[in-house]
Coordinates of N, CA, C and O and ligand atoms in Angstrom, one line a residue:
M1 N 12.6 15.5 29.6 CA 12.6 14.4 28.6 C 13.3 14.8 27.3 O 13.2 16.0 26.9
T2 N 14.1 13.9 26.8 CA 14.8 14.2 25.5 C 14.0 13.7 24.4 O 13.8 12.5 24.2
L3 N 13.4 14.6 23.6 CA 12.5 14.2 22.6 C 13.3 13.5 21.4 O 12.7 12.7 20.7
N4 N 14.5 13.9 21.3 CA 15.4 13.3 20.3 C 15.3 11.8 20.2 O 15.4 11.2 19.2
K5 N 15.2 11.2 21.4 CA 15.3 9.7 21.4 C 14.0 9.1 20.8 O 14.0 7.9 20.6
Y6 N 13.0 9.9 20.6 CA 11.8 9.3 20.0 C 11.7 9.5 18.4 O 10.8 9.2 17.8
I7 N 12.8 10.1 17.9 CA 13.0 10.2 16.5 C 14.0 9.2 16.0 O 15.1 9.1 16.4
R8 N 13.5 8.3 15.1 CA 14.3 7.2 14.6 C 14.9 7.5 13.3 O 14.2 7.9 12.3
D9 N 16.2 7.4 13.2 CA 16.9 7.7 11.9 C 16.8 6.4 11.0 O 17.3 5.3 11.5
I10 N 16.3 6.5 9.8 CA 16.3 5.4 8.9 C 17.2 5.7 7.7 O 16.9 6.6 7.0
Q11 N 18.3 5.0 7.6 CA 19.3 5.2 6.6 C 18.7 4.8 5.2 O 18.0 3.8 5.1
D12 N 19.0 5.7 4.2 CA 18.7 5.4 2.8 C 17.2 5.1 2.5 O 16.8 4.2 1.8
F13 N 16.3 5.9 3.2 CA 14.9 5.8 2.9 C 14.4 7.2 2.6 O 14.7 8.2 3.4
P14 N 13.6 7.5 1.6 CA 13.0 6.5 0.7 C 14.0 6.2 -0.5 O 13.7 5.4 -1.4
K15 N 15.2 6.9 -0.5 CA 16.2 6.5 -1.5 C 17.6 6.7 -0.9 O 17.8 7.3 0.1
Q16 N 18.6 6.1 -1.6 CA 20.0 6.2 -1.2 C 20.4 7.6 -0.8 O 20.1 8.5 -1.5
G17 N 21.1 7.7 0.3 CA 21.7 9.0 0.7 C 20.8 9.8 1.6 O 21.2 10.8 2.2
I18 N 19.5 9.5 1.7 CA 18.6 10.2 2.6 C 18.5 9.5 4.0 O 18.4 8.3 4.1
V19 N 18.7 10.3 5.0 CA 18.4 9.8 6.4 C 17.0 10.3 6.8 O 16.8 11.4 7.1
F20 N 16.1 9.3 6.8 CA 14.7 9.6 7.0 C 14.5 9.8 8.5 O 14.8 8.9 9.3
K21 N 13.8 10.9 8.9 CA 13.5 11.1 10.3 C 12.1 10.5 10.6 O 11.1 11.1 10.3
D22 N 12.1 9.4 11.2 CA 10.8 8.6 11.5 C 10.2 9.1 12.8 O 10.8 8.9 13.9
I23 N 9.0 9.7 12.8 CA 8.4 10.2 14.0 C 7.4 9.2 14.6 O 6.7 9.5 15.6
T24 N 7.3 8.0 14.1 CA 6.3 7.1 14.6 C 6.6 6.7 16.1 O 5.6 6.5 16.9
P25 N 7.9 6.6 16.5 CA 8.1 6.3 18.0 C 7.6 7.4 18.9 O 7.0 7.2 19.9
L26 N 7.7 8.7 18.4 CA 7.2 9.8 19.1 C 5.6 9.7 19.2 O 5.0 9.9 20.2
L27 N 5.0 9.5 18.0 CA 3.5 9.4 18.0 C 3.0 8.3 18.9 O 1.9 8.4 19.4
A28 N 3.8 7.3 19.1 CA 3.3 6.1 19.9 C 3.4 6.3 21.4 O 2.9 5.5 22.1
N29 N 4.0 7.4 21.8 CA 4.3 7.7 23.2 C 3.5 8.9 23.7 O 3.9 10.1 23.4
P30 N 2.4 8.7 24.4 CA 1.6 9.9 24.7 C 2.3 10.9 25.6 O 2.0 12.1 25.5
Q31 N 3.2 10.5 26.5 CA 3.9 11.5 27.3 C 4.8 12.3 26.5 O 4.9 13.5 26.7
A32 N 5.5 11.7 25.5 CA 6.4 12.4 24.6 C 5.6 13.4 23.7 O 6.0 14.5 23.5
V33 N 4.4 13.0 23.2 CA 3.5 13.8 22.4 C 3.1 15.0 23.3 O 3.2 16.2 22.8
K34 N 2.7 14.8 24.5 CA 2.3 15.9 25.4 C 3.4 16.9 25.6 O 3.2 18.1 25.5
E35 N 4.6 16.4 25.8 CA 5.8 17.3 26.1 C 6.1 18.1 24.8 O 6.4 19.3 24.8
C36 N 6.0 17.4 23.7 CA 6.3 18.0 22.4 C 5.3 19.1 22.1 O 5.7 20.2 21.7
M37 N 4.0 18.8 22.4 CA 3.0 19.8 22.2 C 3.2 21.1 23.0 O 3.1 22.2 22.5
A38 N 3.6 20.9 24.2 CA 3.8 22.0 25.1 C 4.9 22.9 24.6 O 4.8 24.1 24.7
L39 N 6.0 22.3 24.0 CA 7.1 23.1 23.4 C 6.6 23.8 22.1 O 6.9 24.9 21.9
L40 N 5.9 23.0 21.3 CA 5.5 23.5 20.0 C 4.6 24.7 20.1 O 4.7 25.7 19.3
I41 N 3.8 24.7 21.1 CA 2.7 25.7 21.3 C 3.2 26.9 22.1 O 2.5 28.0 22.1
N42 N 4.3 26.7 22.7 CA 4.8 27.7 23.7 C 4.6 29.2 23.4 O 4.0 29.9 24.2
N43 N 5.1 29.6 22.2 CA 5.0 31.0 21.9 C 3.9 31.3 20.9 O 3.9 32.3 20.2
L44 N 2.8 30.5 20.9 CA 1.7 30.7 20.0 C 0.4 31.0 20.7 O -0.6 31.5 20.2
Q45 N 0.4 30.8 22.1 CA -0.8 30.9 22.9 C -1.5 32.2 22.8 O -2.7 32.3 22.7
D46 N -0.7 33.3 22.8 CA -1.3 34.6 22.8 C -1.3 35.3 21.4 O -1.3 36.5 21.3
K47 N -1.2 34.5 20.4 CA -1.1 35.2 19.1 C -2.3 35.1 18.2 O -2.3 35.4 17.0
N48 N -3.5 34.8 18.8 CA -4.8 34.9 18.1 C -4.7 34.1 16.8 O -5.0 34.7 15.7
I49 N -4.4 32.9 16.8 CA -4.3 32.1 15.6 C -5.7 31.6 15.2 O -6.4 31.1 16.0
D50 N -6.0 31.8 13.9 CA -7.3 31.4 13.4 C -7.2 30.0 12.8 O -8.2 29.2 12.9
K51 N -6.1 29.7 12.1 CA -6.0 28.4 11.4 C -4.6 27.9 11.5 O -3.6 28.6 11.6
V52 N -4.5 26.5 11.6 CA -3.3 25.8 11.5 C -3.3 25.0 10.3 O -4.2 24.2 10.1
V53 N -2.3 25.2 9.4 CA -2.3 24.5 8.1 C -1.2 23.4 8.2 O -0.1 23.6 8.7
G54 N -1.6 22.2 7.9 CA -0.7 21.0 8.0 C -0.5 20.5 6.6 O -1.4 20.4 5.7
A55 N 0.8 20.0 6.3 CA 1.2 19.5 5.0 C 1.0 18.0 5.1 O 1.4 17.3 6.0
E56 N 0.3 17.4 4.0 CA 0.2 16.0 3.9 C 1.6 15.3 3.9 O 2.4 15.8 3.2
S57 N 1.7 14.2 4.5 CA 0.7 13.7 5.4 C 1.2 13.7 6.9 O 0.4 13.8 7.8
R58 N 2.5 13.7 7.0 CA 3.1 13.7 8.4 C 2.9 15.0 9.1 O 2.9 15.1 10.4
G59 N 2.6 16.1 8.4 CA 2.3 17.4 9.0 C 0.9 17.4 9.7 O 0.7 18.2 10.6
F60 N 0.1 16.5 9.3 CA -1.3 16.4 9.8 C -1.4 16.1 11.3 O -2.2 16.7 12.0
F61 N -0.5 15.2 11.7 CA -0.6 14.7 13.1 C -0.5 15.9 14.1 O -1.5 16.0 14.9
F62 N 0.5 16.6 14.1 CA 0.7 17.7 15.1 C -0.1 18.9 14.7 O -0.5 19.7 15.6
A63 N -0.3 19.2 13.4 CA -1.1 20.3 13.1 C -2.5 20.3 13.6 O -3.1 21.3 14.1
T64 N -3.1 19.1 13.6 CA -4.5 19.0 14.2 C -4.5 19.1 15.7 O -5.3 19.8 16.2
L65 N -3.4 18.6 16.3 CA -3.3 18.7 17.8 C -3.1 20.2 18.1 O -3.7 20.7 19.1
L66 N -2.3 20.9 17.4 CA -2.0 22.3 17.6 C -3.3 23.1 17.4 O -3.6 24.0 18.3
A67 N -4.0 22.8 16.4 CA -5.2 23.6 16.1 C -6.2 23.4 17.3 O -6.8 24.4 17.7
H68 N -6.3 22.2 17.7 CA -7.3 21.9 18.8 C -6.9 22.7 20.1 O -7.7 23.4 20.7
K69 N -5.6 22.7 20.4 CA -5.1 23.4 21.6 C -5.2 24.9 21.5 O -5.3 25.6 22.5
L70 N -5.1 25.4 20.3 CA -5.1 26.9 20.1 C -6.5 27.4 19.8 O -6.7 28.5 19.5
N71 N -7.5 26.4 19.9 CA -8.9 26.8 19.5 C -9.0 27.4 18.1 O -9.7 28.3 17.9
A72 N -8.2 26.8 17.2 CA -8.1 27.3 15.9 C -8.7 26.2 14.9 O -8.8 25.1 15.4
G73 N -8.9 26.6 13.7 CA -9.3 25.5 12.7 C -8.1 24.8 12.1 O -7.0 25.4 12.1
F74 N -8.3 23.6 11.7 CA -7.3 22.9 11.0 C -7.5 22.9 9.5 O -8.7 22.7 9.1
V75 N -6.5 23.1 8.7 CA -6.6 23.1 7.2 C -5.6 22.1 6.7 O -4.4 22.3 6.9
P76 N -6.1 21.1 5.9 CA -5.2 20.2 5.3 C -4.7 20.7 3.9 O -5.6 21.2 3.1
V77 N -3.4 20.7 3.7 CA -2.9 20.9 2.4 C -2.5 19.6 1.8 O -1.7 18.8 2.5
R78 N -2.9 19.2 0.6 CA -2.8 17.8 0.2 C -2.1 17.8 -1.2 O -2.0 18.7 -1.9
K79 N -1.6 16.6 -1.5 CA -1.1 16.3 -2.8 C -2.2 16.3 -3.8 O -3.4 16.3 -3.5
P80 N -1.8 16.4 -5.1 CA -2.8 16.7 -6.2 C -3.9 15.6 -6.2 O -3.7 14.4 -5.9
N81 N -5.1 16.1 -6.5 CA -6.3 15.2 -6.8 C -6.8 14.5 -5.5 O -7.5 13.4 -5.7
K82 N -6.5 15.0 -4.4 CA -7.0 14.3 -3.1 C -8.2 15.1 -2.5 O -9.1 14.6 -1.9
L83 N -8.1 16.5 -2.7 CA -9.2 17.3 -2.1 C -10.4 17.3 -3.0 O -10.2 17.5 -4.2
P84 N -11.6 17.3 -2.4 CA -12.8 17.1 -3.3 C -13.4 18.4 -3.8 O -14.1 18.4 -4.8
Y85 N -13.1 19.6 -3.2 CA -13.8 20.8 -3.5 C -12.9 21.7 -4.4 O -11.8 21.3 -4.8
D86 N -13.3 23.0 -4.7 CA -12.5 23.9 -5.5 C -11.2 24.1 -4.8 O -11.1 24.3 -3.6
K87 N -10.1 24.2 -5.6 CA -8.8 24.2 -5.0 C -7.9 25.3 -5.6 O -8.1 25.7 -6.8
I88 N -6.9 25.8 -4.9 CA -5.8 26.5 -5.4 C -4.6 25.6 -5.3 O -4.6 24.7 -4.4
S89 N -3.6 25.8 -6.2 CA -2.4 24.9 -6.1 C -1.1 25.7 -6.3 O -1.1 26.8 -6.8
V90 N 0.0 25.0 -5.9 CA 1.3 25.6 -6.1 C 2.3 24.4 -6.2 O 2.1 23.4 -5.6
S91 N 3.3 24.6 -7.1 CA 4.3 23.6 -7.3 C 5.5 23.9 -6.3 O 5.7 25.0 -6.0
Y92 N 6.2 22.8 -5.9 CA 7.2 23.0 -5.0 C 8.3 21.9 -5.2 O 8.1 20.9 -5.8
E93 N 9.5 22.2 -4.6 CA 10.6 21.2 -4.7 C 10.8 20.5 -3.3 O 10.7 21.1 -2.3
L94 N 11.0 19.2 -3.4 CA 11.3 18.4 -2.2 C 12.8 18.1 -2.1 O 13.5 18.3 -3.1
E95 N 13.2 17.6 -0.9 CA 14.6 17.2 -0.8 C 14.8 16.0 -1.8 O 15.9 15.9 -2.4
Y96 N 13.7 15.3 -2.0 CA 13.8 14.2 -3.0 C 12.7 14.3 -4.0 O 11.7 13.6 -3.9
G97 N 12.8 15.1 -5.0 CA 11.8 15.3 -6.1 C 11.1 16.6 -6.1 O 11.4 17.5 -5.4
T98 N 10.1 16.7 -7.1 CA 9.2 17.8 -7.1 C 7.8 17.4 -7.1 O 7.5 16.2 -7.4
D99 N 6.9 18.3 -6.6 CA 5.5 17.9 -6.5 C 4.6 19.2 -6.5 O 5.1 20.3 -6.7
K100 N 3.4 19.0 -6.3 CA 2.4 20.1 -6.2 C 1.6 19.9 -5.0 O 1.3 18.8 -4.5
L101 N 1.1 21.0 -4.4 CA 0.2 20.9 -3.2 C -1.0 21.7 -3.5 O -1.0 22.7 -4.2
E102 N -2.1 21.3 -2.9 CA -3.4 21.9 -3.1 C -4.1 22.2 -1.8 O -3.9 21.5 -0.8
M103 N -4.9 23.3 -1.9 CA -5.7 23.7 -0.7 C -7.1 24.1 -1.2 O -7.2 24.7 -2.2
H104 N -8.1 23.9 -0.4 CA -9.5 24.3 -0.7 C -9.5 25.9 -0.8 O -8.9 26.5 0.1
T105 N -10.3 26.4 -1.7 CA -10.4 27.8 -1.9 C -11.0 28.5 -0.7 O -10.7 29.7 -0.4
D106 N -11.9 27.8 0.0 CA -12.5 28.5 1.2 C -11.9 28.1 2.5 O -12.5 28.4 3.6
A107 N -10.7 27.6 2.5 CA -10.0 27.1 3.7 C -9.6 28.2 4.6 O -9.6 28.1 5.8
I108 N -9.1 29.3 4.0 CA -8.6 30.5 4.7 C -9.3 31.7 4.2 O -9.4 31.9 3.0
K109 N -9.7 32.5 5.2 CA -10.4 33.8 4.8 C -9.4 34.9 4.8 O -8.4 34.9 5.7
P110 N -9.5 35.9 4.0 CA -8.6 37.0 4.0 C -8.4 37.6 5.4 O -9.4 37.8 6.1
G111 N -7.2 37.8 5.8 CA -6.9 38.4 7.1 C -6.7 37.4 8.2 O -6.4 37.8 9.3
E112 N -7.0 36.2 8.0 CA -6.9 35.2 9.0 C -5.4 35.0 9.4 O -4.6 35.0 8.5
R113 N -5.2 34.7 10.7 CA -3.8 34.6 11.2 C -3.5 33.1 11.2 O -4.2 32.3 11.9
V114 N -2.4 32.7 10.6 CA -2.2 31.3 10.2 C -0.8 30.8 10.7 O 0.2 31.5 10.6
V115 N -0.8 29.6 11.3 CA 0.5 28.9 11.5 C 0.6 27.8 10.5 O -0.4 27.0 10.3
V116 N 1.7 27.6 9.8 CA 1.9 26.5 9.0 C 2.8 25.5 9.7 O 3.8 25.9 10.3
H117 N 2.4 24.2 9.6 CA 3.2 23.2 10.4 C 3.5 22.0 9.5 O 2.7 21.6 8.7
D118 N 4.7 21.5 9.6 CA 5.1 20.2 9.0 C 6.1 19.5 10.0 O 6.6 20.1 10.9
D119 N 6.3 18.2 9.7 CA 7.1 17.5 10.7 C 8.6 17.9 10.5 O 9.3 18.2 11.5
V120 N 9.0 18.0 9.2 CA 10.5 18.3 9.0 C 10.6 19.5 8.1 O 10.0 19.6 7.0
L121 N 11.5 20.4 8.5 CA 12.0 21.5 7.5 C 13.3 21.0 6.9 O 14.3 20.9 7.6
A122 N 13.3 20.7 5.6 CA 14.5 20.2 5.0 C 15.0 21.3 4.0 O 15.6 22.3 4.5
T123 N 14.7 21.3 2.7 CA 15.1 22.4 1.9 C 14.2 23.6 2.0 O 14.6 24.7 1.4
G124 N 13.1 23.4 2.5 CA 12.1 24.6 2.7 C 11.1 24.7 1.6 O 10.2 25.5 1.7
G125 N 11.2 23.8 0.6 CA 10.3 23.9 -0.6 C 8.9 23.7 -0.2 O 8.0 24.5 -0.6
T126 N 8.6 22.7 0.6 CA 7.2 22.4 1.1 C 6.7 23.6 1.9 O 5.5 24.0 1.6
A127 N 7.4 24.0 2.9 CA 6.9 25.1 3.7 C 6.7 26.4 2.9 O 5.7 27.1 3.2
K128 N 7.6 26.7 2.0 CA 7.4 27.9 1.2 C 6.1 27.8 0.4 O 5.4 28.7 0.2
A129 N 5.9 26.6 -0.1 CA 4.6 26.3 -0.9 C 3.4 26.5 0.0 O 2.4 27.1 -0.4
L130 N 3.5 26.0 1.2 CA 2.3 26.2 2.2 C 2.1 27.7 2.4 O 0.9 28.2 2.4
C131 N 3.2 28.5 2.6 CA 3.0 29.9 2.8 C 2.4 30.6 1.5 O 1.6 31.5 1.7
E132 N 2.8 30.2 0.4 CA 2.3 30.7 -0.9 C 0.8 30.5 -1.0 O 0.0 31.4 -1.4
L133 N 0.4 29.3 -0.6 CA -1.0 28.9 -0.7 C -1.8 29.8 0.3 O -2.9 30.4 -0.1
V134 N -1.3 29.9 1.5 CA -2.0 30.7 2.5 C -2.1 32.2 2.0 O -3.2 32.8 2.2
E135 N -1.0 32.7 1.5 CA -1.0 34.1 1.1 C -1.9 34.3 -0.2 O -2.5 35.4 -0.3
Q136 N -1.9 33.3 -1.1 CA -2.9 33.4 -2.2 C -4.3 33.6 -1.7 O -5.1 34.3 -2.3
A137 N -4.6 32.9 -0.6 CA -6.0 33.0 -0.1 C -6.2 34.2 0.8 O -7.3 34.5 1.3
G138 N -5.1 35.0 1.0 CA -5.3 36.3 1.8 C -4.9 36.1 3.3 O -5.2 37.0 4.0
G139 N -4.4 35.0 3.7 CA -4.0 34.7 5.1 C -2.7 35.4 5.4 O -1.9 35.7 4.5
I140 N -2.5 35.5 6.7 CA -1.3 36.1 7.2 C -0.5 35.0 8.0 O -1.0 34.4 8.9
I141 N 0.8 34.8 7.6 CA 1.6 33.8 8.2 C 2.1 34.4 9.5 O 2.9 35.3 9.5
V142 N 1.8 33.7 10.6 CA 2.3 34.2 11.9 C 3.6 33.4 12.2 O 4.5 33.9 12.8
Q143 N 3.6 32.1 11.9 CA 4.8 31.3 12.2 C 4.8 30.1 11.3 O 3.8 29.5 11.0
C144 N 6.0 29.7 10.9 CA 6.3 28.4 10.3 C 6.8 27.5 11.4 O 7.8 27.8 12.0
N145 N 6.1 26.4 11.6 CA 6.3 25.6 12.8 C 6.7 24.2 12.5 O 6.0 23.6 11.7
F146 N 7.8 23.7 13.0 CA 8.2 22.3 12.7 C 8.7 21.5 13.9 O 9.1 22.1 14.9
L147 N 8.5 20.2 13.8 CA 9.1 19.4 14.8 C 10.6 19.4 14.7 O 11.3 19.5 15.7
M148 N 11.1 19.3 13.5 CA 12.6 19.2 13.2 C 13.0 20.1 12.1 O 12.3 20.2 11.1
E149 N 14.3 20.5 12.2 CA 14.9 21.3 11.1 C 16.2 20.6 10.8 O 17.0 20.3 11.7
L150 N 16.4 20.3 9.5 CA 17.7 19.8 9.1 C 18.5 21.0 8.6 O 18.4 21.4 7.4
S151 N 19.2 21.6 9.5 CA 19.8 22.9 9.3 C 20.8 22.9 8.2 O 21.0 24.0 7.5
F152 N 21.4 21.8 7.9 CA 22.4 21.7 6.9 C 21.8 21.9 5.5 O 22.6 22.1 4.5
L153 N 20.5 21.8 5.4 CA 19.9 22.0 4.1 C 19.4 23.4 3.9 O 18.8 23.8 2.8
N154 N 19.6 24.3 4.9 CA 19.3 25.7 4.7 C 17.9 26.1 4.4 O 17.6 27.1 3.7
G155 N 16.9 25.3 4.9 CA 15.5 25.6 4.6 C 15.1 27.0 5.1 O 14.2 27.6 4.5
R156 N 15.7 27.4 6.2 CA 15.4 28.7 6.8 C 15.6 29.8 5.8 O 14.8 30.8 5.8
K157 N 16.6 29.7 5.0 CA 16.9 30.7 4.0 C 15.7 31.0 3.1 O 15.4 32.1 2.7
K158 N 15.0 29.9 2.7 CA 13.9 30.0 1.8 C 12.7 30.6 2.5 O 11.7 31.1 1.8
L159 N 12.7 30.6 3.8 CA 11.6 31.2 4.6 C 11.9 32.5 5.2 O 11.3 33.0 6.2
E160 N 12.9 33.2 4.6 CA 13.3 34.5 5.1 C 12.1 35.5 5.1 O 11.3 35.5 4.2
G161 N 12.0 36.2 6.2 CA 10.9 37.1 6.4 C 9.7 36.5 7.2 O 8.9 37.2 7.7
Y162 N 9.8 35.2 7.4 CA 8.8 34.5 8.2 C 9.4 34.1 9.6 O 10.6 33.8 9.6
E163 N 8.6 34.1 10.6 CA 9.1 33.6 11.9 C 9.1 32.0 11.7 O 8.2 31.4 11.3
V164 N 10.3 31.5 12.1 CA 10.4 30.0 12.0 C 10.7 29.4 13.3 O 11.6 29.9 14.0
Y165 N 10.0 28.4 13.7 CA 10.3 27.7 15.0 C 10.4 26.2 14.7 O 9.6 25.6 14.1
A166 N 11.5 25.7 15.1 CA 11.8 24.2 15.0 C 12.2 23.7 16.4 O 13.1 24.3 17.0
Q167 N 11.5 22.6 16.8 CA 11.8 22.1 18.1 C 13.1 21.4 18.3 O 13.8 21.6 19.3
L168 N 13.5 20.6 17.3 CA 14.7 19.9 17.3 C 15.5 20.3 16.1 O 15.0 20.3 14.9
V169 N 16.8 20.7 16.3 CA 17.6 21.2 15.1 C 18.7 20.2 15.0 O 19.5 19.9 15.9
Y170 N 18.8 19.6 13.8 CA 19.9 18.7 13.4 C 20.9 19.4 12.5 O 20.6 20.2 11.7
Ligands
AMP1 P1 11.5 20.2 2.1 O1 10.4 20.6 1.1 O2 12.7 19.8 1.3 O3 11.7 21.1 3.2 O4 11.0 18.8 2.7 C1 10.1 18.7 3.7 C2 9.1 17.7 3.5 O5 9.7 16.4 3.1 C3 8.3 17.4 4.8 O6 7.0 17.2 4.4 C4 9.0 16.1 5.3 O7 8.0 15.3 5.8 C5 9.7 15.5 4.1 N1 11.1 15.2 4.4 C6 12.2 15.8 3.8 N2 13.3 15.3 4.3 C7 12.9 14.4 5.2 C8 13.7 13.5 6.1 N3 15.0 13.5 6.1 N4 13.0 12.8 6.9 C9 11.6 12.8 7.0 N5 10.9 13.6 6.2 C10 11.5 14.4 5.3

């Protein structure tokens, strides 16, 4: 199965010049999701993962599925003022703008082995911020895991030193 065909390119969304990678066709197809999961999880099965961290909001979909398959916990990292409990936060840059991300202080325990997941690796700002949050909490990053990598934006460079896996590279 070619997973490519379940990713829909939307020109100029959310603003001029951006080609938005829409994963809703993939999410709507259970066979494609199953196949996608098998590939995403391929080299994580024997790595004793304690937590899978997902970035709001499109990172949540596959991060929760991955956590379930790996028998690990799921941790949501959210935009400001969404999480109800005590938080740590970090600022980051997006392909289109800047923002802040937050995580609960008790979400990761020191020494826990963590996979961070998002749908798209673009400039790498979001993923770097996820890694910083996990490390602030004392977690160990085992892998940065993505459905897609926009390689022309060099996000991997920002993640130097971390294992990076992207299923589809554009
Ligand atoms: P970045 O921090 O630049 O690596 O951007 C990654 C974040 O922005 C991810 O959470 C993506 O969901 C979103 N994103 C960036 N570029 C795109 C794109 N072309 N299509 C869909 N989502 C994107």
